[in-house]
Amino acid sequence: MDQFSYVTLLVSFVVAFGVSSLLAGWARQYVQRAQTKIYPLQIAASALLLVALVQSTWTFWFYRGVAYTFVTFFLALMIALTQVGAAALILPPRGGTENMRDYYFGVRRAVYGLLGAWIVLGGVQEIVTIGVVSPIAPVGVLVAFRGGAVGLCRDGLVEPSRRHWGALAVLALLQIGWIATVSSNPGAV
């Protein structure tokens, strides 16, 4: 087994935990919907997290030529762990909660903080493993996407407001744009 396969295997196990966390959380919410009203913003945020987990796993292929050290391995693992941490928190644990809206706004700082860390660590990974001049996409595109997304995650840290729907909608558009311009780039790396 080469280094990339080894790293991919461990990162995939971590990501699988995040995906299973989201799916189990949705199932719990569906079953408990009579006792606890589903909060649409929370479902939308968790769906975006699912897309981010899958997209990150897909783009990990770009790092197949990297000579991994402990630092680059740890960085790849931390990126997956920040996403999975957000996925584990966005939906309530077993036993649930009485008010999904209150739960969402109670964990929003941790969730959006972890998402901001994921975005920043992804940029660090690109610089450390691929280099300052990226074959994935023009550096300006990468910086614009990441900077905009981090700013929107910062908006997720503010007090409960309608800004969350707007920030989430723009984050979704950025995610779609990232997938179209970066993740789906067949000529990359």
mmCIF file of C-alpha atoms in Angstrom, residues 7-187:
data_model
loop_
_atom_site.group_PDB
_atom_site.id
_atom_site.type_symbol
_atom_site.label_atom_id
_atom_site.label_comp_id
_atom_site.label_asym_id
_atom_site.label_seq_id
_atom_site.Cartn_x
_atom_site.Cartn_y
_atom_site.Cartn_z
ATOM 1 C CA VAL A 7 -3.696 8.334 4.050
ATOM 2 C CA THR A 8 -6.852 8.051 1.933
ATOM 3 C CA LEU A 9 -7.980 4.992 3.859
ATOM 4 C CA LEU A 10 -7.773 6.723 7.227
ATOM 5 C CA VAL A 11 -9.292 9.990 5.973
ATOM 6 C CA SER A 12 -12.117 7.996 4.344
ATOM 7 C CA PHE A 13 -12.914 6.287 7.656
ATOM 8 C CA VAL A 14 -13.153 9.689 9.341
ATOM 9 C CA VAL A 15 -15.360 11.095 6.555
ATOM 10 C CA ALA A 16 -17.579 7.987 6.690
ATOM 11 C CA PHE A 17 -18.200 8.732 10.365
ATOM 12 C CA GLY A 18 -19.351 12.244 9.440
ATOM 13 C CA VAL A 19 -21.663 10.991 6.692
ATOM 14 C CA SER A 20 -23.154 8.342 8.974
ATOM 15 C CA SER A 21 -23.614 10.984 11.697
ATOM 16 C CA LEU A 22 -25.623 13.171 9.328
ATOM 17 C CA LEU A 23 -27.735 10.311 7.989
ATOM 18 C CA ALA A 24 -28.470 8.986 11.479
ATOM 19 C CA GLY A 25 -29.339 12.496 12.654
ATOM 20 C CA TRP A 26 -31.783 12.984 9.804
ATOM 21 C CA ALA A 27 -33.393 9.611 10.549
ATOM 22 C CA ARG A 28 -33.736 10.534 14.259
ATOM 23 C CA GLN A 29 -35.295 13.869 13.370
ATOM 24 C CA TYR A 30 -37.728 12.209 10.989
ATOM 25 C CA VAL A 31 -38.795 9.641 13.574
ATOM 26 C CA GLN A 32 -39.154 12.302 16.299
ATOM 27 C CA ARG A 33 -40.891 14.868 14.087
ATOM 28 C CA ALA A 34 -44.174 14.473 15.991
ATOM 29 C CA GLN A 35 -42.492 15.476 19.275
ATOM 30 C CA THR A 36 -39.965 17.977 17.912
ATOM 31 C CA LYS A 37 -40.600 20.245 14.958
ATOM 32 C CA ILE A 38 -37.898 20.050 12.290
ATOM 33 C CA TYR A 39 -35.998 23.308 11.777
ATOM 34 C CA PRO A 40 -35.402 23.917 8.021
ATOM 35 C CA LEU A 41 -32.236 26.015 8.490
ATOM 36 C CA GLN A 42 -30.617 23.182 10.409
ATOM 37 C CA ILE A 43 -31.551 20.656 7.720
ATOM 38 C CA ALA A 44 -30.218 22.956 4.970
ATOM 39 C CA ALA A 45 -26.932 23.478 6.857
ATOM 40 C CA SER A 46 -26.546 19.740 7.418
ATOM 41 C CA ALA A 47 -27.246 19.026 3.731
ATOM 42 C CA LEU A 48 -24.531 21.521 2.781
ATOM 43 C CA LEU A 49 -22.196 19.726 5.190
ATOM 44 C CA LEU A 50 -22.943 16.419 3.475
ATOM 45 C CA VAL A 51 -22.065 17.912 0.084
ATOM 46 C CA ALA A 52 -18.873 19.397 1.580
ATOM 47 C CA LEU A 53 -17.831 16.017 3.003
ATOM 48 C CA VAL A 54 -18.385 14.257 -0.311
ATOM 49 C CA GLN A 55 -16.719 17.046 -2.310
ATOM 50 C CA SER A 56 -13.683 17.044 -0.006
ATOM 51 C CA THR A 57 -13.297 13.320 -0.411
ATOM 52 C CA TRP A 58 -13.498 13.701 -4.181
ATOM 53 C CA THR A 59 -10.890 16.479 -4.297
ATOM 54 C CA PHE A 60 -8.535 14.517 -2.095
ATOM 55 C CA TRP A 61 -7.539 12.778 -5.333
ATOM 56 C CA PHE A 62 -5.640 15.958 -6.259
ATOM 57 C CA TYR A 63 -3.159 15.119 -3.495
ATOM 58 C CA ARG A 64 -2.229 11.682 -4.827
ATOM 59 C CA GLY A 65 1.237 12.818 -5.941
ATOM 60 C CA VAL A 66 2.179 14.334 -2.588
ATOM 61 C CA ALA A 67 5.073 12.814 -0.650
ATOM 62 C CA TYR A 68 3.422 12.617 2.747
ATOM 63 C CA THR A 69 5.208 13.460 5.951
ATOM 64 C CA PHE A 70 3.672 13.326 9.398
ATOM 65 C CA VAL A 71 2.839 17.037 9.094
ATOM 66 C CA THR A 72 1.023 16.693 5.752
ATOM 67 C CA PHE A 73 -0.721 13.526 6.956
ATOM 68 C CA PHE A 74 -1.812 15.276 10.173
ATOM 69 C CA LEU A 75 -3.027 18.271 8.163
ATOM 70 C CA ALA A 76 -5.150 16.018 5.918
ATOM 71 C CA LEU A 77 -6.568 14.302 8.982
ATOM 72 C CA MET A 78 -7.345 17.617 10.734
ATOM 73 C CA ILE A 79 -9.204 18.860 7.662
ATOM 74 C CA ALA A 80 -11.442 15.787 7.747
ATOM 75 C CA LEU A 81 -11.877 16.045 11.533
ATOM 76 C CA THR A 82 -13.065 19.670 11.377
ATOM 77 C CA GLN A 83 -15.750 18.736 8.861
ATOM 78 C CA VAL A 84 -16.798 15.661 10.800
ATOM 79 C CA GLY A 85 -16.915 17.673 14.034
ATOM 80 C CA ALA A 86 -19.304 20.137 12.408
ATOM 81 C CA ALA A 87 -21.375 17.249 11.001
ATOM 82 C CA ALA A 88 -21.570 15.578 14.408
ATOM 83 C CA LEU A 89 -22.713 18.800 16.091
ATOM 84 C CA ILE A 90 -25.231 20.175 13.579
ATOM 85 C CA LEU A 91 -27.889 17.598 14.468
ATOM 86 C CA PRO A 92 -28.799 16.766 18.063
ATOM 87 C CA PRO A 93 -27.548 13.559 19.698
ATOM 88 C CA ARG A 94 -29.772 10.688 20.740
ATOM 89 C CA GLY A 95 -32.379 11.811 23.182
ATOM 90 C CA GLY A 96 -32.903 14.845 21.018
ATOM 91 C CA THR A 97 -33.969 18.255 22.069
ATOM 92 C CA GLU A 98 -37.267 20.007 22.569
ATOM 93 C CA ASN A 99 -36.547 22.881 20.213
ATOM 94 C CA MET A 100 -34.434 22.359 17.086
ATOM 95 C CA ARG A 101 -34.133 26.094 16.444
ATOM 96 C CA ASP A 102 -32.650 26.653 19.900
ATOM 97 C CA TYR A 103 -30.353 23.667 19.413
ATOM 98 C CA TYR A 104 -29.106 24.999 16.055
ATOM 99 C CA PHE A 105 -28.355 28.444 17.435
ATOM 100 C CA GLY A 106 -26.791 26.858 20.512
ATOM 101 C CA VAL A 107 -24.209 24.957 18.447
ATOM 102 C CA ARG A 108 -23.780 27.476 15.622
ATOM 103 C CA ARG A 109 -20.535 28.950 16.965
ATOM 104 C CA ALA A 110 -18.872 25.558 17.126
ATOM 105 C CA VAL A 111 -20.261 24.429 13.765
ATOM 106 C CA TYR A 112 -19.337 27.561 11.818
ATOM 107 C CA GLY A 113 -16.027 27.844 13.673
ATOM 108 C CA LEU A 114 -15.149 24.287 12.602
ATOM 109 C CA LEU A 115 -16.228 25.058 9.031
ATOM 110 C CA GLY A 116 -14.036 28.168 9.015
ATOM 111 C CA ALA A 117 -11.128 26.063 10.296
ATOM 112 C CA TRP A 118 -11.798 23.487 7.548
ATOM 113 C CA ILE A 119 -11.651 26.190 4.872
ATOM 114 C CA VAL A 120 -8.453 27.742 6.244
ATOM 115 C CA LEU A 121 -6.763 24.352 6.744
ATOM 116 C CA GLY A 122 -7.703 23.429 3.169
ATOM 117 C CA GLY A 123 -5.865 26.518 1.951
ATOM 118 C CA VAL A 124 -2.862 25.656 4.100
ATOM 119 C CA GLN A 125 -2.929 22.127 2.677
ATOM 120 C CA GLU A 126 -2.904 23.497 -0.873
ATOM 121 C CA ILE A 127 0.120 25.672 -0.133
ATOM 122 C CA VAL A 128 2.042 23.019 1.820
ATOM 123 C CA THR A 129 1.385 20.057 -0.445
ATOM 124 C CA ILE A 130 0.910 21.507 -3.912
ATOM 125 C CA GLY A 131 2.714 24.838 -3.702
ATOM 126 C CA VAL A 132 1.939 28.503 -3.944
ATOM 127 C CA VAL A 133 1.262 28.271 -7.689
ATOM 128 C CA SER A 134 -1.598 25.785 -7.782
ATOM 129 C CA PRO A 135 -2.355 23.550 -10.763
ATOM 130 C CA ILE A 136 -5.855 23.032 -9.317
ATOM 131 C CA ALA A 137 -7.106 26.521 -10.177
ATOM 132 C CA PRO A 138 -5.698 30.049 -10.400
ATOM 133 C CA VAL A 139 -4.573 31.167 -6.951
ATOM 134 C CA GLY A 140 -6.874 34.204 -7.122
ATOM 135 C CA VAL A 141 -9.877 31.905 -7.600
ATOM 136 C CA LEU A 142 -8.854 29.765 -4.631
ATOM 137 C CA VAL A 143 -8.306 32.794 -2.399
ATOM 138 C CA ALA A 144 -11.606 34.412 -3.465
ATOM 139 C CA PHE A 145 -13.617 31.272 -2.771
ATOM 140 C CA ARG A 146 -11.911 30.588 0.544
ATOM 141 C CA GLY A 147 -11.993 34.207 1.708
ATOM 142 C CA GLY A 148 -15.671 34.566 0.876
ATOM 143 C CA ALA A 149 -16.534 31.296 2.592
ATOM 144 C CA VAL A 150 -14.585 32.171 5.748
ATOM 145 C CA GLY A 151 -16.375 35.531 5.872
ATOM 146 C CA LEU A 152 -19.732 33.780 5.598
ATOM 147 C CA CYS A 153 -18.759 31.321 8.333
ATOM 148 C CA ARG A 154 -17.989 34.348 10.485
ATOM 149 C CA ASP A 155 -21.568 35.487 9.837
ATOM 150 C CA GLY A 156 -22.695 32.132 11.247
ATOM 151 C CA LEU A 157 -21.104 33.124 14.546
ATOM 152 C CA VAL A 158 -23.320 36.182 15.012
ATOM 153 C CA GLU A 159 -26.468 36.208 17.063
ATOM 154 C CA PRO A 160 -29.547 34.500 15.611
ATOM 155 C CA SER A 161 -30.898 36.456 12.687
ATOM 156 C CA ARG A 162 -32.165 36.151 9.143
ATOM 157 C CA ARG A 163 -28.566 36.548 8.015
ATOM 158 C CA HIS A 164 -28.114 32.800 8.553
ATOM 159 C CA TRP A 165 -30.372 31.927 5.611
ATOM 160 C CA GLY A 166 -28.579 34.427 3.387
ATOM 161 C CA ALA A 167 -25.130 33.273 4.500
ATOM 162 C CA LEU A 168 -26.115 29.638 3.997
ATOM 163 C CA ALA A 169 -27.480 30.373 0.520
ATOM 164 C CA VAL A 170 -24.265 32.121 -0.518
ATOM 165 C CA LEU A 171 -22.187 29.303 1.043
ATOM 166 C CA ALA A 172 -24.193 26.855 -1.074
ATOM 167 C CA LEU A 173 -23.503 28.938 -4.194
ATOM 168 C CA LEU A 174 -19.802 29.050 -3.323
ATOM 169 C CA GLN A 175 -19.834 25.275 -2.834
ATOM 170 C CA ILE A 176 -21.472 24.795 -6.240
ATOM 171 C CA GLY A 177 -18.972 27.194 -7.791
ATOM 172 C CA TRP A 178 -16.062 25.401 -6.104
ATOM 173 C CA ILE A 179 -17.290 22.065 -7.408
ATOM 174 C CA ALA A 180 -17.748 23.465 -10.936
ATOM 175 C CA THR A 181 -14.407 25.291 -11.142
ATOM 176 C CA VAL A 182 -12.052 23.382 -8.848
ATOM 177 C CA SER A 183 -13.313 19.894 -7.933
ATOM 178 C CA SER A 184 -14.452 19.049 -11.450
ATOM 179 C CA ASN A 185 -11.253 20.234 -13.100
ATOM 180 C CA PRO A 186 -10.084 17.145 -15.001
ATOM 181 C CA GLY A 187 -6.752 18.714 -15.884
#
